[in-house]
Tab-separated table of C-alpha atoms (C1' of nucleotides) in Angstrom:
chain	number	residue	atom	x	y	z
H	22	MET	CA	-70.101	-18.421	-39.943
H	23	LYS	CA	-67.506	-21.161	-40.085
H	24	ASP	CA	-66.357	-22.818	-36.911
H	25	ASP	CA	-62.750	-21.758	-37.230
H	26	ILE	CA	-63.800	-18.138	-37.599
H	27	VAL	CA	-65.917	-18.286	-34.483
H	28	TYR	CA	-62.905	-19.759	-32.764
H	29	ALA	CA	-60.704	-16.950	-34.041
H	30	LEU	CA	-63.147	-14.346	-32.825
H	31	LYS	CA	-63.611	-15.890	-29.409
H	32	HIS	CA	-59.900	-15.643	-28.801
H	33	ASN	CA	-59.531	-12.145	-30.131
H	34	ALA	CA	-59.049	-9.307	-27.680
H	35	LEU	CA	-61.846	-7.512	-29.484
H	36	PHE	CA	-64.422	-10.036	-28.268
H	37	ARG	CA	-63.001	-10.668	-24.823
H	38	GLY	CA	-65.655	-11.411	-22.261
H	39	MET	CA	-68.384	-11.954	-24.823
H	40	THR	CA	-70.546	-15.050	-25.131
H	41	GLU	CA	-70.714	-16.960	-28.354
H	42	ALA	CA	-74.264	-15.694	-28.841
H	43	GLU	CA	-73.106	-12.111	-28.483
H	44	ILE	CA	-70.310	-12.678	-30.941
H	45	HIS	CA	-72.786	-14.026	-33.474
H	46	ALA	CA	-75.111	-11.093	-32.908
H	47	ALA	CA	-72.253	-8.675	-33.299
H	48	ALA	CA	-70.915	-10.288	-36.451
H	49	ALA	CA	-74.391	-10.226	-37.949
H	50	ALA	CA	-75.086	-6.615	-37.028
H	51	LEU	CA	-71.712	-5.479	-38.285
H	52	LYS	CA	-72.410	-7.064	-41.647
H	53	SER	CA	-69.170	-8.901	-41.476
H	54	SER	CA	-67.829	-10.356	-44.682
H	55	GLU	CA	-65.023	-12.736	-45.312
H	56	LYS	CA	-62.582	-12.629	-48.161
H	57	GLN	CA	-59.593	-14.594	-49.373
H	58	TYR	CA	-56.397	-13.137	-50.767
H	59	ARG	CA	-53.377	-14.487	-52.498
H	60	LYS	CA	-49.827	-13.529	-51.642
H	61	GLY	CA	-49.101	-10.006	-52.801
H	62	ASP	CA	-52.738	-8.944	-53.138
H	63	TYR	CA	-53.562	-5.481	-51.862
H	64	ILE	CA	-56.175	-5.673	-49.112
H	65	LEU	CA	-56.298	-1.927	-48.491
H	66	HIS	CA	-54.728	0.922	-50.431
H	67	ALA	CA	-53.160	4.123	-49.143
H	68	GLY	CA	-55.371	7.038	-50.105
H	69	ASP	CA	-58.603	5.074	-49.680
H	70	THR	CA	-60.925	5.289	-46.733
H	71	THR	CA	-62.564	2.375	-44.961
H	72	ASP	CA	-65.244	1.842	-42.364
H	73	ARG	CA	-64.283	-1.776	-41.818
H	74	LEU	CA	-61.594	-3.229	-39.633
H	75	GLY	CA	-59.870	-6.423	-40.607
H	76	ILE	CA	-59.216	-9.551	-38.598
H	77	VAL	CA	-56.613	-11.941	-39.944
H	78	CYS	CA	-58.234	-15.394	-39.691
H	79	SER	CA	-55.378	-17.239	-41.367
H	80	GLY	CA	-52.118	-16.287	-42.984
H	81	SER	CA	-50.539	-12.895	-42.307
H	82	VAL	CA	-50.402	-9.411	-43.774
H	83	THR	CA	-47.884	-6.598	-43.814
H	84	ILE	CA	-48.582	-2.932	-43.242
H	85	GLU	CA	-46.347	-0.908	-45.529
H	86	SER	CA	-45.829	2.552	-46.883
H	87	ASN	CA	-45.118	3.299	-50.527
H	88	ASP	CA	-44.379	6.913	-51.255
H	89	ILE	CA	-44.569	8.911	-54.471
H	90	TRP	CA	-40.868	8.488	-55.109
H	91	GLY	CA	-40.997	4.704	-54.946
H	92	ASN	CA	-39.635	4.159	-51.476
H	93	ASN	CA	-41.122	1.174	-49.698
H	94	THR	CA	-41.123	0.805	-45.918
H	95	ILE	CA	-42.517	-2.146	-44.012
H	96	LEU	CA	-44.155	-0.841	-40.873
H	97	SER	CA	-45.418	-4.008	-39.260
H	98	HIS	CA	-46.600	-7.562	-39.652
H	99	VAL	CA	-50.041	-8.662	-38.547
H	100	ASP	CA	-50.316	-12.355	-37.803
H	101	ALA	CA	-53.384	-14.572	-37.660
H	102	GLY	CA	-55.720	-13.555	-34.855
H	103	ASP	CA	-54.801	-9.897	-34.885
H	104	LEU	CA	-56.549	-6.767	-36.098
H	105	PHE	CA	-55.660	-4.045	-38.552
H	106	ALA	CA	-57.161	-0.751	-39.708
H	107	GLU	CA	-59.215	-0.413	-36.525
H	108	THR	CA	-58.177	3.224	-36.283
H	109	TYR	CA	-59.392	4.026	-39.762
H	110	ALA	CA	-62.582	1.996	-39.345
H	111	LEU	CA	-63.548	4.223	-36.438
H	112	LEU	CA	-62.538	7.435	-38.220
H	113	PRO	CA	-64.003	6.672	-41.629
H	114	THR	CA	-63.200	10.096	-43.064
H	115	GLN	CA	-59.463	9.646	-42.561
H	116	VAL	CA	-57.632	8.385	-45.611
H	117	LEU	CA	-55.286	5.471	-45.123
H	118	LEU	CA	-51.638	6.423	-45.112
H	119	VAL	CA	-50.498	2.840	-45.511
H	120	ASP	CA	-51.067	-0.160	-47.701
H	121	VAL	CA	-52.141	-3.522	-46.335
H	122	VAL	CA	-50.745	-6.387	-48.378
H	123	ALA	CA	-51.217	-10.150	-48.105
H	124	ASN	CA	-47.935	-11.639	-46.985
H	125	GLU	CA	-49.091	-15.146	-47.894
H	126	PRO	CA	-52.442	-16.677	-48.809
H	127	CYS	CA	-54.814	-15.400	-46.166
H	128	ARG	CA	-58.413	-15.104	-45.090
H	129	ILE	CA	-59.652	-11.805	-43.726
H	130	LEU	CA	-62.851	-11.068	-41.848
H	131	PHE	CA	-64.110	-7.513	-42.190
H	132	LEU	CA	-66.322	-5.871	-39.606
H	133	ASN	CA	-68.192	-2.707	-40.465
H	134	MET	CA	-67.722	-0.399	-37.540
H	135	GLN	CA	-70.332	2.124	-38.564
H	136	GLY	CA	-72.913	-0.397	-37.422
H	137	LEU	CA	-71.420	-0.296	-33.950
H	138	LEU	CA	-71.989	3.399	-33.369
H	139	GLN	CA	-75.502	3.172	-34.820
H	140	THR	CA	-76.783	0.182	-32.874
H	141	PRO	CA	-77.895	2.019	-29.745
H	142	THR	CA	-77.435	-0.220	-26.750
H	143	ALA	CA	-77.164	-3.911	-27.293
H	144	GLU	CA	-75.214	-5.804	-24.710
H	145	TRP	CA	-72.599	-6.833	-27.226
H	146	GLY	CA	-72.244	-3.246	-28.454
H	147	GLY	CA	-71.167	-1.986	-25.063
H	148	LYS	CA	-68.692	-4.777	-24.585
H	149	LEU	CA	-67.255	-4.355	-28.038
H	150	THR	CA	-66.798	-0.617	-27.534
H	151	ALA	CA	-65.183	-1.173	-24.163
H	152	ASN	CA	-62.802	-3.723	-25.669
H	153	LEU	CA	-61.927	-1.378	-28.505
H	154	LEU	CA	-61.271	1.369	-25.985
H	155	GLN	CA	-59.002	-0.929	-24.042
H	156	ILE	CA	-57.066	-1.892	-27.164
H	157	SER	CA	-56.797	1.679	-28.344
H	158	ILE	CA	-55.716	3.132	-25.034
H	159	ARG	CA	-53.030	0.493	-24.634
H	160	LYS	CA	-51.639	1.193	-28.071
H	161	ASN	CA	-51.764	4.833	-27.141
H	162	LEU	CA	-49.577	4.353	-24.122
H	163	THR	CA	-47.073	2.348	-26.128
H	164	LEU	CA	-46.926	4.977	-28.840
H	165	SER	CA	-46.605	7.860	-26.379
H	166	ASN	CA	-43.749	6.199	-24.589
H	167	ARG	CA	-41.886	5.395	-27.773
H	168	SER	CA	-42.425	8.906	-29.042
H	169	PHE	CA	-40.971	10.338	-25.851
H	170	GLN	CA	-38.031	7.966	-25.957
H	171	THR	CA	-37.101	8.626	-29.556
H	172	ALA	CA	-37.639	12.392	-29.459
H	173	PRO	CA	-34.176	13.383	-28.164
H	174	LYS	CA	-31.706	14.052	-30.934
H	175	THR	CA	-28.734	12.389	-29.265
H	176	ILE	CA	-28.294	8.710	-28.505
H	177	ARG	CA	-27.570	9.556	-24.902
H	178	GLY	CA	-30.821	11.459	-24.574
H	179	ARG	CA	-32.787	8.556	-25.952
H	180	VAL	CA	-31.092	6.034	-23.707
H	181	LEU	CA	-31.737	8.182	-20.653
H	182	ALA	CA	-35.388	8.648	-21.587
H	183	TYR	CA	-35.809	4.920	-22.120
H	184	LEU	CA	-34.030	3.823	-18.968
H	185	ASN	CA	-35.926	6.368	-16.922
H	186	THR	CA	-39.261	4.908	-17.980
H	187	VAL	CA	-38.146	1.365	-17.251
H	188	SER	CA	-36.945	2.510	-13.864
H	189	LEU	CA	-40.309	4.099	-13.121
H	190	GLN	CA	-42.163	1.011	-14.303
H	191	THR	CA	-40.126	-1.370	-12.201
H	192	GLY	CA	-39.748	0.994	-9.282
H	193	ARG	CA	-36.051	0.140	-9.169
H	194	GLU	CA	-32.783	1.705	-10.202
H	195	ALA	CA	-31.395	-1.679	-11.175
H	196	PHE	CA	-33.277	-3.868	-13.609
H	197	ASP	CA	-33.130	-6.028	-16.715
H	198	ILE	CA	-34.492	-4.715	-19.979
H	199	PRO	CA	-36.327	-6.995	-22.424
H	200	PHE	CA	-34.006	-6.132	-25.329
H	201	ASP	CA	-30.584	-7.155	-26.481
H	202	ARG	CA	-28.344	-4.444	-27.934
H	203	GLN	CA	-29.591	-4.794	-31.471
H	204	GLN	CA	-33.224	-4.670	-30.401
H	205	LEU	CA	-32.654	-1.669	-28.159
H	206	ALA	CA	-30.896	0.097	-31.018
H	207	ASP	CA	-33.804	-0.658	-33.358
H	208	TYR	CA	-36.297	0.481	-30.754
H	209	LEU	CA	-34.500	3.798	-30.272
H	210	ASN	CA	-33.901	4.204	-34.017
H	211	VAL	CA	-30.129	4.295	-33.710
H	212	GLU	CA	-27.261	2.184	-34.966
H	213	ARG	CA	-26.135	-0.688	-32.769
H	214	THR	CA	-22.413	0.027	-32.548
H	215	ALA	CA	-23.065	3.698	-31.940
H	216	LEU	CA	-25.315	2.665	-29.061
H	217	SER	CA	-22.627	0.411	-27.613
H	218	LYS	CA	-20.125	3.225	-27.775
H	219	GLU	CA	-22.468	5.670	-26.099
H	220	LEU	CA	-23.216	3.170	-23.331
H	221	GLY	CA	-19.477	2.886	-22.817
H	222	ARG	CA	-19.117	6.650	-22.525
H	223	MET	CA	-22.060	6.850	-20.130
H	224	GLN	CA	-20.396	4.320	-17.868
H	225	LYS	CA	-17.159	6.299	-17.942
H	226	ASP	CA	-19.177	9.372	-17.015
H	227	GLY	CA	-20.581	7.535	-14.010
H	228	ILE	CA	-24.198	7.830	-15.137
H	229	LEU	CA	-24.912	4.122	-15.129
H	230	ARG	CA	-23.472	0.643	-15.128
H	231	CYS	CA	-24.587	-2.105	-17.465
H	232	ARG	CA	-23.711	-5.554	-18.628
H	233	ARG	CA	-25.712	-7.110	-21.404
H	234	SER	CA	-29.348	-6.502	-20.536
H	235	HIS	CA	-28.773	-5.584	-16.912
H	236	PHE	CA	-28.680	-1.890	-16.040
H	237	GLU	CA	-27.988	0.073	-12.871
H	238	LEU	CA	-28.701	3.770	-12.834
H	239	LEU	CA	-26.384	5.973	-10.789
H	240	PRO	CA	-28.292	9.123	-9.877
H	241	ALA	CA	-25.386	10.312	-7.670
H	242	ALA	CA	-23.743	11.989	-10.622
H	243	ALA	CA	-26.261	14.790	-11.237
H	244	ALA	CA	-25.429	14.684	-14.900
H	245	ALA	CA	-27.704	17.113	-16.746
H	246	THR	CA	-26.630	15.526	-19.973
H	247	ALA	CA	-29.831	14.712	-21.781
O	28	MET	CA	-71.722	20.918	-8.884
O	29	LYS	CA	-70.992	24.550	-9.670
O	30	ASP	CA	-72.419	26.109	-12.799
O	31	ASP	CA	-69.107	26.860	-14.401
O	32	ILE	CA	-68.056	23.250	-14.006
O	33	VAL	CA	-71.238	22.028	-15.658
O	34	TYR	CA	-70.472	24.479	-18.422
O	35	ALA	CA	-66.932	23.161	-18.736
O	36	LEU	CA	-68.173	19.597	-18.930
O	37	LYS	CA	-70.882	20.321	-21.480
O	38	HIS	CA	-68.284	21.721	-23.828
O	39	ASN	CA	-65.770	18.978	-23.297
O	40	ALA	CA	-65.313	16.366	-26.015
O	41	LEU	CA	-65.695	13.752	-23.314
O	42	PHE	CA	-69.365	14.635	-22.802
O	43	ARG	CA	-70.256	15.413	-26.385
O	44	GLY	CA	-73.833	14.519	-27.222
O	45	MET	CA	-74.859	14.058	-23.602
O	46	THR	CA	-77.724	15.836	-21.907
O	47	GLU	CA	-77.166	17.861	-18.782
O	48	ALA	CA	-79.001	15.193	-16.799
O	49	GLU	CA	-76.687	12.520	-18.125
O	50	ILE	CA	-73.669	14.617	-17.292
O	51	HIS	CA	-74.881	14.999	-13.724
O	52	ALA	CA	-75.575	11.289	-13.446
O	53	ALA	CA	-72.127	10.508	-14.815
O	54	ALA	CA	-70.361	12.933	-12.534
O	55	ALA	CA	-72.183	11.502	-9.541
O	56	ALA	CA	-71.517	7.880	-10.481
O	57	LEU	CA	-67.863	8.570	-11.173
O	58	LYS	CA	-67.466	10.056	-7.712
O	59	SER	CA	-65.992	13.145	-9.199
O	60	SER	CA	-64.114	15.461	-6.912
O	61	GLU	CA	-62.801	18.913	-7.410
O	62	LYS	CA	-59.541	20.303	-6.141
O	63	GLN	CA	-57.648	23.561	-6.298
O	64	TYR	CA	-53.919	23.901	-6.820
O	65	ARG	CA	-51.436	26.727	-6.628
O	66	LYS	CA	-48.783	27.381	-9.199
O	67	GLY	CA	-46.062	24.759	-8.996
O	68	ASP	CA	-48.124	22.217	-7.070
O	69	TYR	CA	-47.781	18.628	-8.191
O	70	ILE	CA	-51.140	17.251	-9.288
O	71	LEU	CA	-49.827	13.811	-10.238
O	72	HIS	CA	-46.406	12.267	-9.670
O	73	ALA	CA	-44.397	10.024	-11.960
O	74	GLY	CA	-44.229	6.554	-10.434
O	75	ASP	CA	-47.753	6.753	-8.969
O	76	THR	CA	-50.815	5.117	-10.413
O	77	THR	CA	-54.221	6.693	-10.787
O	78	ASP	CA	-57.732	5.617	-11.676
O	79	ARG	CA	-58.943	9.175	-12.166
O	80	LEU	CA	-58.634	11.379	-15.174
O	81	GLY	CA	-58.353	15.122	-14.768
O	82	ILE	CA	-60.261	17.914	-16.429
O	83	VAL	CA	-58.750	21.379	-16.221
O	84	CYS	CA	-61.672	23.642	-15.246
O	85	SER	CA	-59.586	26.791	-14.942
O	86	GLY	CA	-55.922	27.649	-15.253
O	87	SER	CA	-53.530	25.298	-17.013
O	88	VAL	CA	-51.121	22.494	-16.244
O	89	THR	CA	-47.930	21.164	-17.778
O	90	ILE	CA	-47.057	17.544	-18.387
O	91	GLU	CA	-43.368	17.096	-17.746
O	92	SER	CA	-40.743	14.467	-17.249
O	93	ASN	CA	-38.115	14.615	-14.530
O	94	ASP	CA	-35.545	11.883	-14.698
O	95	ILE	CA	-33.230	10.454	-12.082
O	96	TRP	CA	-30.356	12.608	-13.249
O	97	GLY	CA	-32.267	15.862	-12.879
O	98	ASN	CA	-33.169	16.512	-16.483
O	99	ASN	CA	-36.511	18.208	-16.933
O	100	THR	CA	-38.501	18.041	-20.149
O	101	ILE	CA	-41.811	19.747	-20.765
O	102	LEU	CA	-43.947	17.445	-22.862
O	103	SER	CA	-47.133	19.450	-23.251
O	104	HIS	CA	-49.433	22.089	-21.893
O	105	VAL	CA	-53.043	21.322	-21.042
O	106	ASP	CA	-55.297	24.356	-21.095
O	107	ALA	CA	-58.676	24.884	-19.465
O	108	GLY	CA	-61.300	22.560	-20.888
O	109	ASP	CA	-58.920	19.758	-21.740
O	110	LEU	CA	-58.202	16.365	-20.252
O	111	PHE	CA	-55.124	14.697	-18.891
O	112	ALA	CA	-54.181	11.255	-17.579
O	113	GLU	CA	-57.083	9.607	-19.379
O	114	THR	CA	-54.768	6.840	-20.551
O	115	TYR	CA	-53.624	6.044	-17.044
O	116	ALA	CA	-57.130	6.313	-15.616
O	117	LEU	CA	-58.235	3.540	-17.943
O	118	LEU	CA	-55.150	1.417	-17.300
O	119	PRO	CA	-54.945	1.846	-13.540
O	120	THR	CA	-52.087	-0.613	-13.106
O	121	GLN	CA	-49.731	1.416	-15.296
O	122	VAL	CA	-47.474	3.756	-13.377
O	123	LEU	CA	-47.311	7.334	-14.568
O	124	LEU	CA	-44.144	8.170	-16.454
O	125	VAL	CA	-44.745	11.893	-16.224
O	126	ASP	CA	-45.489	14.561	-13.676
O	127	VAL	CA	-48.498	16.837	-13.929
O	128	VAL	CA	-47.767	20.261	-12.461
O	129	ALA	CA	-49.974	23.336	-12.007
O	130	ASN	CA	-48.749	25.997	-14.379
O	131	GLU	CA	-50.780	28.669	-12.586
O	132	PRO	CA	-53.528	28.589	-9.976
O	133	CYS	CA	-56.003	26.051	-11.295
O	134	ARG	CA	-59.073	23.998	-10.516
O	135	ILE	CA	-59.150	20.347	-11.503
O	136	LEU	CA	-62.100	18.008	-11.680
O	137	PHE	CA	-61.255	14.340	-11.210
O	138	LEU	CA	-63.399	11.545	-12.578
O	139	ASN	CA	-62.918	8.028	-11.313
O	140	MET	CA	-62.937	5.833	-14.381
O	141	GLN	CA	-63.226	2.547	-12.529
O	142	GLY	CA	-66.859	3.430	-11.955
O	143	LEU	CA	-67.377	3.594	-15.685
O	144	LEU	CA	-66.412	0.016	-16.371
O	145	GLN	CA	-68.418	-1.206	-13.376
O	146	THR	CA	-71.694	0.591	-14.040
O	147	PRO	CA	-73.183	-1.936	-16.451
O	148	THR	CA	-75.323	-0.145	-18.978
O	149	ALA	CA	-76.543	3.309	-18.198
O	150	GLU	CA	-77.216	5.516	-21.151
O	151	TRP	CA	-74.481	7.946	-20.114
O	152	GLY	CA	-72.009	5.100	-19.682
O	153	GLY	CA	-72.274	4.056	-23.293
O	154	LYS	CA	-71.941	7.586	-24.572
O	155	LEU	CA	-68.993	8.315	-22.337
O	156	THR	CA	-67.199	5.170	-23.465
O	157	ALA	CA	-67.892	5.959	-27.102
O	158	ASN	CA	-66.539	9.492	-26.626
O	159	LEU	CA	-63.443	8.188	-24.878
O	160	LEU	CA	-62.925	5.761	-27.732
O	161	GLN	CA	-63.212	8.576	-30.230
O	162	ILE	CA	-60.702	10.712	-28.328
O	163	SER	CA	-58.305	7.833	-27.878
O	164	ILE	CA	-58.412	6.638	-31.458
O	165	ARG	CA	-57.828	10.125	-32.758
O	166	LYS	CA	-54.798	10.581	-30.543
O	167	ASN	CA	-53.684	7.203	-31.773
O	168	LEU	CA	-53.729	8.258	-35.379
O	169	THR	CA	-51.814	11.431	-34.581
O	170	LEU	CA	-49.181	9.518	-32.646
O	171	SER	CA	-48.807	6.820	-35.309
O	172	ASN	CA	-48.298	9.381	-38.027
O	173	ARG	CA	-45.751	11.340	-36.068
O	174	SER	CA	-43.934	8.158	-35.149
O	175	PHE	CA	-43.727	7.177	-38.806
O	176	GLN	CA	-42.576	10.628	-39.829
O	177	THR	CA	-39.839	10.928	-37.228
O	178	ALA	CA	-38.569	7.372	-37.552
O	179	PRO	CA	-36.155	7.948	-40.479
O	180	LYS	CA	-32.674	8.870	-39.342
O	181	THR	CA	-32.022	11.492	-42.008
O	182	ILE	CA	-33.774	14.823	-42.402
O	183	ARG	CA	-34.584	13.959	-45.994
O	184	GLY	CA	-36.261	10.739	-44.954
O	185	ARG	CA	-38.410	12.543	-42.425
O	186	VAL	CA	-39.389	15.257	-44.858
O	187	LEU	CA	-40.369	12.688	-47.483
O	188	ALA	CA	-42.408	10.711	-44.973
O	189	TYR	CA	-44.184	13.848	-43.830
O	190	LEU	CA	-44.900	15.229	-47.281
O	191	ASN	CA	-46.120	11.873	-48.462
O	192	THR	CA	-48.760	11.734	-45.741
O	193	VAL	CA	-49.918	15.276	-46.461
O	194	SER	CA	-50.132	14.400	-50.132
O	195	LEU	CA	-52.265	11.359	-49.357
O	196	GLN	CA	-54.494	13.349	-47.029
O	197	THR	CA	-55.090	16.118	-49.541
O	198	GLY	CA	-55.117	13.831	-52.550
O	199	ARG	CA	-52.820	16.288	-54.333
O	200	GLU	CA	-49.171	16.558	-55.196
O	201	ALA	CA	-49.233	20.314	-54.590
O	202	PHE	CA	-50.472	21.668	-51.279
O	203	ASP	CA	-49.850	24.015	-48.382
O	204	ILE	CA	-48.677	22.644	-45.078
O	205	PRO	CA	-49.928	24.095	-41.784
O	206	PHE	CA	-46.424	24.770	-40.485
O	207	ASP	CA	-43.774	27.408	-41.023
O	208	ARG	CA	-40.166	26.241	-41.177
O	209	GLN	CA	-39.541	26.431	-37.472
O	210	GLN	CA	-42.700	24.508	-36.667
O	211	LEU	CA	-41.974	21.855	-39.259
O	212	ALA	CA	-38.477	21.496	-37.863
O	213	ASP	CA	-39.842	21.093	-34.332
O	214	TYR	CA	-42.432	18.610	-35.530
O	215	LEU	CA	-39.788	16.485	-37.240
O	216	ASN	CA	-37.359	16.867	-34.341
O	217	VAL	CA	-34.659	18.500	-36.441
O	218	GLU	CA	-32.903	21.854	-36.468
O	219	ARG	CA	-34.462	24.611	-38.541
O	220	THR	CA	-31.471	25.687	-40.632
O	221	ALA	CA	-30.539	22.081	-41.309
O	222	LEU	CA	-34.080	21.570	-42.580
O	223	SER	CA	-33.824	24.605	-44.845
O	224	LYS	CA	-30.580	23.315	-46.281
O	225	GLU	CA	-32.007	19.871	-46.916
O	226	LEU	CA	-35.057	21.369	-48.633
O	227	GLY	CA	-32.641	23.286	-50.841
O	228	ARG	CA	-30.777	20.111	-51.749
O	229	MET	CA	-34.013	18.274	-52.436
O	230	GLN	CA	-35.044	20.985	-54.873
O	231	LYS	CA	-31.665	20.745	-56.599
O	232	ASP	CA	-32.209	16.995	-56.829
O	233	GLY	CA	-35.551	17.596	-58.522
O	234	ILE	CA	-37.563	15.797	-55.851
O	235	LEU	CA	-39.808	18.729	-55.031
O	236	ARG	CA	-40.339	22.436	-55.283
O	237	CYS	CA	-41.313	24.633	-52.378
O	238	ARG	CA	-41.708	28.199	-51.346
O	239	ARG	CA	-42.585	29.011	-47.768
O	240	SER	CA	-45.419	26.662	-46.830
O	241	HIS	CA	-46.318	25.668	-50.378
O	242	PHE	CA	-44.962	22.366	-51.647
O	243	GLU	CA	-45.061	20.568	-54.982
O	244	LEU	CA	-43.905	16.984	-55.156
O	245	LEU	CA	-42.153	15.848	-58.318
O	246	PRO	CA	-42.566	12.094	-58.609
O	247	ALA	CA	-40.921	12.093	-62.048
O	248	ALA	CA	-37.512	11.742	-60.504
O	249	ALA	CA	-37.797	8.220	-59.115
O	250	ALA	CA	-35.452	9.109	-56.324
O	251	ALA	CA	-35.150	6.188	-53.932
O	252	THR	CA	-33.507	8.459	-51.451
O	253	ALA	CA	-35.406	7.950	-48.254
G	8	DC	C1'	-42.959	53.687	-49.357
G	9	DT	C1'	-40.203	52.948	-45.480
G	10	DC	C1'	-39.089	50.787	-41.606
G	11	DA	C1'	-38.994	47.250	-38.261
G	12	DG	C1'	-39.589	42.775	-37.196
G	13	DT	C1'	-39.971	38.144	-38.535
G	14	DA	C1'	-39.090	34.266	-41.441
G	15	DT	C1'	-36.092	31.862	-44.413
G	16	DG	C1'	-31.809	30.521	-46.638
G	17	DT	C1'	-26.662	29.878	-46.812
G	18	DG	C1'	-21.697	29.390	-45.614
G	19	DG	C1'	-18.576	27.619	-42.421
G	20	DT	C1'	-17.394	24.892	-38.177
G	21	DT	C1'	-18.026	21.465	-34.897
G	22	DA	C1'	-20.261	17.613	-32.788
G	23	DT	C1'	-22.379	13.379	-33.343
G	24	DA	C1'	-24.018	9.341	-35.476
G	25	DA	C1'	-23.674	6.055	-39.203
G	26	DC	C1'	-20.893	2.847	-41.171
G	27	DC	C1'	-17.195	-0.682	-41.798
G	28	DA	C1'	-13.976	-3.959	-40.175
G	29	DC	C1'	-12.691	-6.608	-36.679
G	30	DA	C1'	-11.636	-8.143	-31.887
G	31	DA	C1'	-13.329	-9.763	-27.533
G	32	DA	C1'	-16.726	-11.814	-24.695
G	33	DT	C1'	-20.407	-14.856	-24.009
G	34	DG	C1'	-23.233	-18.903	-24.255
G	35	DA	C1'	-24.947	-23.394	-26.076
G	36	DG	C1'	-23.927	-27.825	-27.305
G	37	DA	C1'	-20.838	-31.744	-28.478
B	28	DT	C1'	-13.604	-28.639	-21.859
B	29	DC	C1'	-13.469	-27.194	-26.531
B	30	DT	C1'	-15.713	-25.681	-30.527
B	31	DC	C1'	-18.761	-22.575	-33.048
B	32	DA	C1'	-22.142	-19.178	-33.448
B	33	DT	C1'	-23.869	-15.136	-31.556
B	34	DT	C1'	-23.602	-10.969	-29.130
B	35	DT	C1'	-21.196	-7.063	-27.789
B	36	DG	C1'	-17.547	-3.619	-27.853
B	37	DT	C1'	-13.880	-0.652	-30.117
B	38	DG	C1'	-11.025	1.945	-33.498
B	39	DG	C1'	-11.102	4.554	-37.512
B	40	DT	C1'	-13.524	6.945	-41.383
B	41	DT	C1'	-17.179	9.230	-43.488
B	42	DA	C1'	-21.646	11.297	-43.724
B	43	DT	C1'	-24.891	14.098	-41.652
B	44	DA	C1'	-26.937	17.163	-38.492
B	45	DA	C1'	-26.381	20.722	-35.040
B	46	DC	C1'	-24.841	25.068	-34.283
B	47	DC	C1'	-23.421	29.932	-35.138
B	48	DA	C1'	-23.272	34.087	-37.730
B	49	DC	C1'	-25.253	36.544	-41.014
B	50	DA	C1'	-27.511	37.834	-45.506
B	51	DT	C1'	-31.799	38.035	-47.816
B	52	DA	C1'	-36.749	37.885	-48.371
B	53	DC	C1'	-41.064	38.699	-46.811
B	54	DT	C1'	-44.907	41.059	-44.041
B	55	DG	C1'	-47.480	44.389	-41.745
B	56	DA	C1'	-47.902	48.999	-39.553
B	57	DG	C1'	-47.459	53.663	-40.030
DNA sequence: CTCAGTATGTGGTTATAACCACAAATGAGA
DNA sequence: TCTCATTTGTGGTTATAACCACATACTGAG
């Protein structure tokens, strides 16, 4: 294995806490293979299945959806050092619902995850599984939260759901959020100016006060307005 | 440990593939404790943290959200035999964003998950971690799909996203979906009659044909209408 | 077959969000 | 302090979804 790949792996969350020897053992047991792609190449196709996860060693890839009617949606970018398809690699009967496309010339390392579940109890196997669990569970929390926050049909409902979680996380009723207006709107899947307007109305209604990214929740007004 | 609890554990996805001896060892190592609740009792509070996951041995609980302004939202029911708070138990620094409330008299078994990561390599530890990973990754896939399908702002966009995934999963352009109209509407977070109307329009536009739960996608019309 | 109950579709109305254009506020740098 | 660029807010219009009432279609029990 090339030096720069070992370096990439050592700094990947997947191999956290593992010695270089363990990483080598893992890579060997997982029959890892490396492959190069040119910009625009399809790395994985929707409809296929895979038992291998990908690590972007250099370059970057996009995860996108192309439906039957020709609509294309970019779902996310994966930069060098990050993983993709780990969900599918661990559920090898599930067909991919997305395409993975090279965003620029890139080098991908594939790890066959079936080997992981078969190798009974090597030291590296336990650590790798634990790391995967950690990664998965974290993603899970993020997805659950976002799902909860974008479920309400009205902008107000979404804002309230979002601010409530931030309030719980900080333990305060006054806090700064890590988004500007445009980012908050994107996060909640609403239009920016509509969000601004709704925030204005909410302030008039005495539900909260805000200025830029600073928010203060005003529970006094028992406004059952979600 | 009581017999019925052992029974509950043996049939839980968390302990799949584990012998009774391993289950006992696990339960002992994880300092499991059992507790009874009456209807309406709070089992876990939003804002707290926990390092223990819960297994509902009997009865059922609801996961709900109560925000500062008094709005209450029921997020899910957990019936006997199922887990809750496994995400938080594995990320013990994350504060709960939901309340867990007894829906009826119930008995809960708590498993301290910190013990899992500390116990180096017992046979049961590896299996338990692998099972948790399986559970987590599956939930992950479900959440990702739903997130993708409810992200579009228009009903048509959501329907197209949903049907496209079903089509990929079945490998067909004609299929039955596992929902009736009301359920599909709830799943996509839209109103039932509005969904019916949109399906009517989509048929007029030649994008698809449907009758009850049977759908046929018509890719011919390259309708970039998501 | 009939009936009752449920599921689905449709018209009409209202509420809400998207969208567009632009003004006001803010912040960084000369 | 004075640009200039960026962010944020607001008015007005249009598109879309929610909502309500109801007609129609389907299903299962008798």
